[in-house]
Amino acid sequence: AQTIHQWPVAEIKAVGSPLSLGCTIKGKSSPNLYWYWQATGGTLQQLFYSITVGQVESVVQLNLSASRPKDDQFILSTEKLLLSHSGFYLCAWSLDRNYAEQFFGPGTRLTVL
Amino acid sequence: SQWGEENLQALSIQEGEDVTMNCSYKTYTTVVHWYRQDSGRGPALIILIRSNEREKRSGRLRATLDTSSQSSSLSITAAQCEDTAVYFCATGYGNEKITFGAGTKLTIKP
């Protein structure tokens, strides 16, 4: 069975500090991977997607970057956090076909002060 | 935006009643996903309907898709307290870009 793990579970960071969030998928080779951001009480905004190792496509510009260093790992980062980065970050994977079902991780709650 | 201008809607009904949630989208899509999100957790797919399907059922859930009006609906029959959640529709356009609607916060009262 496939499992998706996100770390950390929650973070409280200062404005201007760096950030690194991680996501790993076990039990599925070559998945499509996605990062989403969700404001409290809001909808999900797709940030990045990756269909293969080393390749990441940006969907929106939020002063964030993403990388896929391994087939099963997806990293979201920034060098300088903004207050607007606060929210719920969700990683998801899907099979390698267009608009297949997305399987979401448990998420990381980020608070920027 | 793929979706029309909308904010998170809130619906509150009594247990046992039926409820329908609607979504409309702007550009052509081949599939609409409906997800359910429980508080503090990631969304989970509950039903997926493709452009060649007008209706899809799964237990007490029924999704419809009208490509001519670019709209989709999700109905829950005989709602139960455990149906309380936020429901999102989502669709794809372009490559792997996925857009989520604003969502409906559904509360089922006992």
Coordinates of C-alpha atoms in Angstrom, one line a residue:
Chain A
A1 CA 0.0 0.0 0.0
Q2 CA 1.1 3.5 -0.8
T3 CA 1.8 5.9 2.1
I4 CA 2.5 9.6 2.0
H5 CA 4.4 11.4 4.8
Q6 CA 4.9 15.1 5.4
W7 CA 7.2 16.8 7.7
P8 CA 7.2 18.7 10.0
V9 CA 3.6 18.4 11.2
A10 CA 3.6 22.1 12.2
E11 CA 6.0 25.0 12.2
I12 CA 6.1 28.4 13.8
K13 CA 8.6 30.6 12.0
A14 CA 9.6 34.3 12.0
V15 CA 9.1 36.6 9.0
G16 CA 12.3 36.6 6.9
S17 CA 13.5 33.2 8.1
P18 CA 14.0 30.2 5.8
L19 CA 11.7 27.3 5.4
S20 CA 11.9 23.7 4.2
L21 CA 8.9 21.3 4.1
G22 CA 9.2 17.7 3.0
C23 CA 7.1 15.0 1.5
T24 CA 7.9 11.4 0.8
I25 CA 5.8 8.7 -0.9
K26 CA 6.4 5.1 -0.3
G27 CA 5.0 2.1 -2.3
K28 CA 4.6 3.9 -5.6
S29 CA 7.3 4.4 -8.2
S30 CA 7.4 7.5 -10.4
P31 CA 4.3 9.2 -9.1
N32 CA 3.2 12.6 -10.1
L33 CA 3.8 14.9 -7.2
Y34 CA 2.1 18.2 -6.2
W35 CA 2.3 20.9 -3.6
Y36 CA -0.8 22.8 -2.5
W37 CA -1.3 25.8 -0.1
Q38 CA -4.5 26.3 1.8
A39 CA -5.4 29.4 3.8
T40 CA -7.4 28.9 6.9
G41 CA -11.0 28.4 5.8
G42 CA -10.0 28.7 2.1
T43 CA -9.6 26.5 -0.9
L44 CA -6.6 24.7 -2.1
Q45 CA -4.2 26.5 -4.4
Q46 CA -1.9 24.3 -6.5
L47 CA 1.7 25.6 -6.2
F48 CA 3.9 23.1 -8.0
Y49 CA 3.8 19.8 -9.8
S50 CA 6.4 17.3 -10.9
I51 CA 6.1 14.4 -13.2
T52 CA 9.7 13.1 -12.9
V53 CA 12.8 13.5 -10.8
G54 CA 14.6 16.8 -11.2
Q55 CA 11.7 18.5 -13.0
V56 CA 9.3 20.8 -11.3
E57 CA 6.7 23.1 -12.8
S58 CA 5.5 26.2 -11.1
V59 CA 1.8 27.0 -11.2
V60 CA 1.7 30.2 -9.1
Q61 CA 4.4 32.6 -7.9
L62 CA 4.3 32.9 -4.1
N63 CA 8.1 33.4 -3.4
L64 CA 8.4 29.6 -2.9
S65 CA 10.4 27.0 -4.7
A66 CA 10.2 23.3 -5.0
S67 CA 12.5 20.5 -5.9
R68 CA 12.3 16.7 -6.5
P69 CA 15.7 15.3 -5.6
K70 CA 14.5 11.7 -5.5
D71 CA 11.7 9.8 -7.1
D72 CA 9.8 9.6 -3.8
Q73 CA 10.7 13.0 -2.3
F74 CA 9.3 16.5 -2.9
I75 CA 10.7 19.5 -1.1
L76 CA 9.1 23.0 -0.7
S77 CA 11.3 25.8 0.4
T78 CA 11.9 29.5 0.6
E79 CA 14.8 31.6 1.8
K80 CA 12.6 34.4 3.3
L81 CA 9.2 33.8 4.8
L82 CA 6.4 36.3 4.5
L83 CA 3.4 36.7 6.7
S84 CA 1.3 35.6 3.7
H85 CA 3.0 32.2 3.7
S86 CA 1.0 31.1 6.8
G87 CA -1.4 28.3 6.1
F88 CA -1.7 24.6 5.5
Y89 CA 0.7 23.0 3.1
L90 CA -0.4 19.8 1.4
C91 CA 1.6 17.3 -0.7
A92 CA -0.2 15.0 -3.0
W93 CA 0.6 12.2 -5.5
S94 CA -1.2 10.7 -8.4
L95 CA -0.7 8.1 -11.0
D96 CA 1.0 9.1 -14.2
R97 CA -2.0 10.1 -16.3
N98 CA -3.8 13.3 -16.7
Y99 CA -6.1 14.4 -13.9
A100 CA -6.0 11.2 -12.1
E101 CA -7.2 11.0 -8.5
Q102 CA -4.9 12.9 -6.1
F103 CA -3.9 11.3 -2.8
F104 CA -3.1 13.9 -0.2
G105 CA -0.7 13.8 2.8
P106 CA -1.7 14.9 6.3
G107 CA -0.3 18.4 5.7
T108 CA 2.0 20.8 7.5
R109 CA 0.5 23.7 9.4
L110 CA 2.8 26.8 9.0
T111 CA 2.4 29.9 11.2
V112 CA 4.6 32.9 10.3
L113 CA 4.9 35.6 12.9
Chain B
S1 CA -9.2 31.3 -12.5
Q2 CA -10.7 28.1 -13.7
W3 CA -13.7 28.7 -11.5
G4 CA -16.2 31.4 -11.2
E5 CA -15.9 34.0 -8.5
E6 CA -17.1 32.3 -5.3
N7 CA -16.3 32.1 -1.6
L8 CA -16.5 29.1 0.8
Q9 CA -20.2 28.4 1.1
A10 CA -21.8 27.1 4.3
L11 CA -24.7 24.7 4.4
S12 CA -26.4 23.3 7.5
I13 CA -29.1 20.7 7.3
Q14 CA -30.8 18.1 9.5
E15 CA -29.7 14.5 9.6
G16 CA -31.7 12.5 7.1
E17 CA -32.2 15.4 4.6
D18 CA -30.8 15.5 1.1
V19 CA -28.4 18.1 0.0
T20 CA -26.9 19.3 -3.3
M21 CA -23.7 21.3 -3.8
N22 CA -22.9 23.0 -7.1
C23 CA -19.8 24.1 -8.9
S24 CA -19.3 25.9 -12.2
Y25 CA -16.1 26.1 -14.2
K26 CA -14.8 28.4 -16.9
T27 CA -12.7 26.4 -19.3
Y28 CA -13.0 23.0 -20.9
T29 CA -12.2 20.0 -18.8
T30 CA -12.3 16.2 -19.2
V31 CA -12.9 15.3 -15.6
V32 CA -14.3 16.8 -12.4
H33 CA -13.1 15.5 -9.0
W34 CA -15.1 15.9 -5.8
Y35 CA -13.1 15.8 -2.6
R36 CA -14.0 15.8 1.0
Q37 CA -11.8 17.4 3.7
D38 CA -12.2 16.8 7.3
S39 CA -11.0 19.4 9.8
G40 CA -7.2 19.5 10.0
R41 CA -6.7 16.7 7.4
G42 CA -5.9 16.5 3.7
P43 CA -8.7 16.1 1.2
A44 CA -9.8 12.7 0.0
L45 CA -11.5 11.9 -3.3
I46 CA -15.1 10.8 -2.9
I47 CA -16.2 10.7 -6.6
L48 CA -14.7 11.4 -10.0
I49 CA -16.8 12.1 -13.1
R50 CA -15.6 12.3 -16.6
S51 CA -16.8 14.3 -19.5
N52 CA -18.4 11.3 -21.2
E53 CA -20.5 10.7 -18.0
R54 CA -23.5 12.7 -17.2
E55 CA -24.0 11.1 -13.8
K56 CA -22.0 9.0 -11.4
R57 CA -23.2 7.3 -8.2
S58 CA -21.3 6.0 -5.2
G59 CA -23.4 4.8 -2.3
R60 CA -25.4 7.9 -1.1
L61 CA -23.4 10.2 -3.3
R62 CA -24.4 11.3 -6.8
A63 CA -22.4 13.6 -9.0
T64 CA -23.6 15.1 -12.3
L65 CA -21.6 16.9 -15.0
D66 CA -23.1 19.2 -17.6
T67 CA -20.4 20.1 -20.1
S68 CA -22.7 22.4 -22.0
S69 CA -23.2 24.7 -19.0
Q70 CA -19.8 23.8 -17.5
S71 CA -21.2 22.9 -14.2
S72 CA -21.1 19.9 -11.8
S73 CA -23.1 19.0 -8.7
L74 CA -22.7 16.6 -5.8
S75 CA -25.7 15.3 -4.0
I76 CA -25.8 13.4 -0.7
T77 CA -28.9 11.4 0.0
A78 CA -30.1 11.0 3.6
A79 CA -27.2 12.9 5.1
Q80 CA -25.7 11.6 8.3
C81 CA -23.6 13.4 11.0
E82 CA -20.4 11.8 9.6
D83 CA -21.0 13.7 6.3
T84 CA -20.1 16.9 8.1
A85 CA -17.0 18.2 6.2
V86 CA -15.8 20.6 3.6
Y87 CA -16.5 19.5 0.0
F88 CA -14.5 20.7 -2.9
C89 CA -14.8 20.2 -6.6
A90 CA -11.7 20.3 -8.7
T91 CA -10.8 20.1 -12.4
G92 CA -7.8 20.0 -14.6
Y93 CA -6.7 22.1 -17.4
G94 CA -3.4 22.3 -19.3
N95 CA -1.0 19.6 -18.2
E96 CA -1.1 18.6 -14.6
K97 CA -2.6 21.8 -13.3
I98 CA -5.5 21.3 -11.0
T99 CA -7.9 24.0 -9.8
F100 CA -10.1 23.6 -6.8
G101 CA -13.4 25.4 -6.3
A102 CA -14.0 27.5 -3.2
G103 CA -15.7 24.7 -1.4
T104 CA -18.8 24.1 0.7
K105 CA -18.7 23.6 4.4
L106 CA -21.5 21.2 5.2
T107 CA -22.8 20.7 8.7
I108 CA -25.3 17.9 9.5
K109 CA -27.2 18.5 12.6
P110 CA -28.5 15.5 14.6

